[in-house]
CSV table of N, CA and C in Angstrom, one decimal:
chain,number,residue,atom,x,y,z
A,107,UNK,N,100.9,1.4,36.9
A,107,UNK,CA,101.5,1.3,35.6
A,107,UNK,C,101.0,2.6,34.8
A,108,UNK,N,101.6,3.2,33.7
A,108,UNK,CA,101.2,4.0,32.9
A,108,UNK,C,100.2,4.2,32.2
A,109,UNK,N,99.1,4.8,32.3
A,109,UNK,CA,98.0,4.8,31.6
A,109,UNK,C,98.7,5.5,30.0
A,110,UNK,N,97.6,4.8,28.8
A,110,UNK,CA,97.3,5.2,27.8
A,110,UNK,C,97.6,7.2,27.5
A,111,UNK,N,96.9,7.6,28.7
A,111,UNK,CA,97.1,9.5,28.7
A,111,UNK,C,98.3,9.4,28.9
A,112,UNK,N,98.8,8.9,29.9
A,112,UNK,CA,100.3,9.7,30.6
A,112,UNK,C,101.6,9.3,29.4
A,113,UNK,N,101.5,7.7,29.1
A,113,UNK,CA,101.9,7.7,27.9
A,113,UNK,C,102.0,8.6,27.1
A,114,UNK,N,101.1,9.3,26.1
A,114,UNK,CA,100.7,9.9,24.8
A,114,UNK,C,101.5,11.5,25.5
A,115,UNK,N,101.3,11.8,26.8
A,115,UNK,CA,101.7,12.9,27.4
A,115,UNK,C,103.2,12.6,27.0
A,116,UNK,N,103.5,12.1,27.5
A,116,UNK,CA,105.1,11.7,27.8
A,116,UNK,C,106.0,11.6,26.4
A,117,UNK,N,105.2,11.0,25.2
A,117,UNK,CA,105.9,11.1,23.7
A,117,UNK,C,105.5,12.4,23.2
A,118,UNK,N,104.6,12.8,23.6
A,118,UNK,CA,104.4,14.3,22.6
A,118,UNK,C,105.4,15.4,23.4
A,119,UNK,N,105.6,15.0,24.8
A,119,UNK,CA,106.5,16.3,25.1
A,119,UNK,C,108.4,15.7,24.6
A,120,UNK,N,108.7,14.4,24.4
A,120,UNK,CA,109.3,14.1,23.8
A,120,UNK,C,109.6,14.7,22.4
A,121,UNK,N,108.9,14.6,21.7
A,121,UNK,CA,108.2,15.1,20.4
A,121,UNK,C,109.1,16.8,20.4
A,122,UNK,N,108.6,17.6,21.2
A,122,UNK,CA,108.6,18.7,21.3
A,122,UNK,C,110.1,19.1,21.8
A,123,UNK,N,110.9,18.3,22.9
A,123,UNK,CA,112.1,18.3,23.3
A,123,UNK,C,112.7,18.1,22.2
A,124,UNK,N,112.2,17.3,21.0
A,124,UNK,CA,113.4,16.7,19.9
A,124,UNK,C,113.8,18.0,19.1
A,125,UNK,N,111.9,18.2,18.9
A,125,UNK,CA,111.7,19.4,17.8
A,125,UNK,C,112.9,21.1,18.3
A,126,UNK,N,112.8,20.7,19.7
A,126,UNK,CA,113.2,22.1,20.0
A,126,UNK,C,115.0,22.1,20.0
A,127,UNK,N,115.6,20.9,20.1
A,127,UNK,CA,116.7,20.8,19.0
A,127,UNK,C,117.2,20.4,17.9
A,128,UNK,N,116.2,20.5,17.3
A,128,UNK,CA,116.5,20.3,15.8
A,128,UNK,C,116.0,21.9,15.4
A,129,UNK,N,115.4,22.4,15.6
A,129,UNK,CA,115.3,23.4,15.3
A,129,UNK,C,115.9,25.0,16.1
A,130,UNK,N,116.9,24.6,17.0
A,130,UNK,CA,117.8,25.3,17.2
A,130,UNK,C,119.2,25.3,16.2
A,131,UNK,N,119.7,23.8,16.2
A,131,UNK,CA,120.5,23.5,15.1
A,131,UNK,C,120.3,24.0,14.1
A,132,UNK,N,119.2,23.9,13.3
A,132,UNK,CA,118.9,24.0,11.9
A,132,UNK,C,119.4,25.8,11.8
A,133,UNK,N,118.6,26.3,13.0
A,133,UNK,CA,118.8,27.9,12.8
A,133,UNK,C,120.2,28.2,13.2
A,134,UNK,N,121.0,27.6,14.4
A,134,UNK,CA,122.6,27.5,14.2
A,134,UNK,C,123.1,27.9,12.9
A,135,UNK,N,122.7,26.2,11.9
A,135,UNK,CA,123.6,26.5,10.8
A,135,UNK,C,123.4,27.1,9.6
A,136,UNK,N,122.3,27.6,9.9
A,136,UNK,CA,122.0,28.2,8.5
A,136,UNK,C,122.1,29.8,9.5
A,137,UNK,N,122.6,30.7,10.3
A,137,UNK,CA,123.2,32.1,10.5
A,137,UNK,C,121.7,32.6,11.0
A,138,UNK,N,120.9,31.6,10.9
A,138,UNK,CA,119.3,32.5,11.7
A,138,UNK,C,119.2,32.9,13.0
A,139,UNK,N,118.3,33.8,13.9
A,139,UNK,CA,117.8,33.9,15.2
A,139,UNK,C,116.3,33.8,15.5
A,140,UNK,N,116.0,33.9,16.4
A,140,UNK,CA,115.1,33.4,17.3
A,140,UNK,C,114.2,33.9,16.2
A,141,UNK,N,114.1,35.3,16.1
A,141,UNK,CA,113.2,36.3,15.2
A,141,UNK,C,112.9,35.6,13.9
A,142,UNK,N,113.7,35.0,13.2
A,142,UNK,CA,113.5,34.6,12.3
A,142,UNK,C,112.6,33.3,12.2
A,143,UNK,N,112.1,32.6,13.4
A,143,UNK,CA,111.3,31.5,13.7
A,143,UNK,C,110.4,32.0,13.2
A,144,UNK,N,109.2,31.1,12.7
A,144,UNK,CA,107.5,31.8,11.8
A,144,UNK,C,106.8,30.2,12.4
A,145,UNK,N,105.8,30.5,12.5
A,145,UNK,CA,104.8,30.1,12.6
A,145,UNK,C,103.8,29.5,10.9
A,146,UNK,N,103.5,28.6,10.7
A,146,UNK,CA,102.4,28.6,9.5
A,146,UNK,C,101.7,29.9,9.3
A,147,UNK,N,100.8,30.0,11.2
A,147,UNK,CA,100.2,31.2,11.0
A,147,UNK,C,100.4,32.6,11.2
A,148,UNK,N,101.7,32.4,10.8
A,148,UNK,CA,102.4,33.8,10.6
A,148,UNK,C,101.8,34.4,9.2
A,149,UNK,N,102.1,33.3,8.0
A,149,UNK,CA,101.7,33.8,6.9
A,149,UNK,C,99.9,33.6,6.6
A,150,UNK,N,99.4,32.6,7.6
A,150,UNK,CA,97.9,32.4,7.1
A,150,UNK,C,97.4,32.2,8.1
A,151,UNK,N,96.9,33.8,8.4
A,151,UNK,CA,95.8,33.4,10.0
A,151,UNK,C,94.8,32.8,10.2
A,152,UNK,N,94.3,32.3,9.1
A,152,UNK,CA,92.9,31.0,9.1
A,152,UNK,C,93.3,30.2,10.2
A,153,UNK,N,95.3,29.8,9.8
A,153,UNK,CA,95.3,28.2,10.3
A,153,UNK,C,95.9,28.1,11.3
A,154,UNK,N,95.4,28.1,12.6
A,154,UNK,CA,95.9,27.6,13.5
A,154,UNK,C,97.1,26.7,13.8
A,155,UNK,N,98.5,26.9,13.3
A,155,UNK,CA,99.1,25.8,13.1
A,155,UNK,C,100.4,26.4,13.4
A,156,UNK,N,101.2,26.0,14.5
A,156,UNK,CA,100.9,24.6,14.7
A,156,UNK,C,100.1,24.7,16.0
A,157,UNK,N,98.7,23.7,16.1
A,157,UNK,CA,97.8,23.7,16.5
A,157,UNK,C,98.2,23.3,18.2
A,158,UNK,N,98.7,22.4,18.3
A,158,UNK,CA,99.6,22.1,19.7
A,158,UNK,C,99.9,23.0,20.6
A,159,UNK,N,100.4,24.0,19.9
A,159,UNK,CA,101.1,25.3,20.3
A,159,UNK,C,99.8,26.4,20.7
A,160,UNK,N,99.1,26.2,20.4
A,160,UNK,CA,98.4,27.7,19.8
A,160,UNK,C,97.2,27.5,21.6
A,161,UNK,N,97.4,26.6,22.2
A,161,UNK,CA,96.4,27.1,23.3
A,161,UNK,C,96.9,28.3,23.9
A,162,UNK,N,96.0,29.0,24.5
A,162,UNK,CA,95.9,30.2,25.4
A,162,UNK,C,96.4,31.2,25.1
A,163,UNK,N,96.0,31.6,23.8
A,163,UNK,CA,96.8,32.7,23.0
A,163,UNK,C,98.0,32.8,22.3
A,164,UNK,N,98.4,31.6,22.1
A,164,UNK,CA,99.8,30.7,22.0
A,164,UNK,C,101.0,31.0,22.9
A,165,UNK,N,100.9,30.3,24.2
A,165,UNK,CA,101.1,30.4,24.9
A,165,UNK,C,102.1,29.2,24.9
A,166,UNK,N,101.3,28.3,24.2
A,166,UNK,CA,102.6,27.0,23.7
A,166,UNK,C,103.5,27.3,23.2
A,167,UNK,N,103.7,28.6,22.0
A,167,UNK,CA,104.7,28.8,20.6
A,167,UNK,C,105.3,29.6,22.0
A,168,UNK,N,105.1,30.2,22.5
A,168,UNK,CA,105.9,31.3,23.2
A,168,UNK,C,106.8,30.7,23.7
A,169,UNK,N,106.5,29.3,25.0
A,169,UNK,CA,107.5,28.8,25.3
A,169,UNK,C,108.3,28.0,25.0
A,170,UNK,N,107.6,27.7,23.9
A,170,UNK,CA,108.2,26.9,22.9
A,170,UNK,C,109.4,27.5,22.0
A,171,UNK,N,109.3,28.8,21.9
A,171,UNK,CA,110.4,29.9,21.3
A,171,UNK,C,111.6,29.7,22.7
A,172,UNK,N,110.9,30.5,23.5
A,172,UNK,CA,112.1,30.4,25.0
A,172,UNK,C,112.9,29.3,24.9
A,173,UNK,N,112.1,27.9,24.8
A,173,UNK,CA,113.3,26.9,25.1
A,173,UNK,C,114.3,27.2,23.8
A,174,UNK,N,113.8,27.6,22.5
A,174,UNK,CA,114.5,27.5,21.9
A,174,UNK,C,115.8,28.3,21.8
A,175,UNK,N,115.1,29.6,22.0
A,175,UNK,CA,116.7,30.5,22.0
A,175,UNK,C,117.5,30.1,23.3
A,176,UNK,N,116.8,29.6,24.5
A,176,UNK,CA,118.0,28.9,25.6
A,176,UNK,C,119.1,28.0,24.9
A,177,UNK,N,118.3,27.5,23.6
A,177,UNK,CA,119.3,26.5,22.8
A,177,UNK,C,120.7,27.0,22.1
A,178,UNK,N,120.0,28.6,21.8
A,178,UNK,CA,120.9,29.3,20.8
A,178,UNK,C,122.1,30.0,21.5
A,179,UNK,N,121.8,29.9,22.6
A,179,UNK,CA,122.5,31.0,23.7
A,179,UNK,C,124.2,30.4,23.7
């Protein structure tokens, strides 16, 4: 059966599948591109945010961008 981890694994990458079309859409319809995506800590390098994203040099936001322009394509 599913442990408690694999669970919590399984809705956060959910989470992120949802996020990554809604926010292809969003940029759809409002005439945006990939470039125009920002980060929190685009404007405030204190904050790590979004924090999810930001392991291994953000390595998360990065391919987290990729899936997204695959979206825009």
């Amino acid at each position: 059966s599913e442990s408690a981890y694999e669970k919590a694994l399984a809705d956060r990458k959910k989470v992120i599948d949802n996020t990554i079309q809604l926010v292809a859409r969003l940029l759809k319809e409002n005439g945006l591109g990939i470039n125009d995506l920002k980060r929190h800590y685009d404007w405030y390098k204190v904050k790590s945010c979004p924090r999810i994203l930001s392991y291994n040099n953000w390595k998360g936001w990065n391919e987290f961008k990729a899936k997204i322009e695959r979206e825009l394509i």
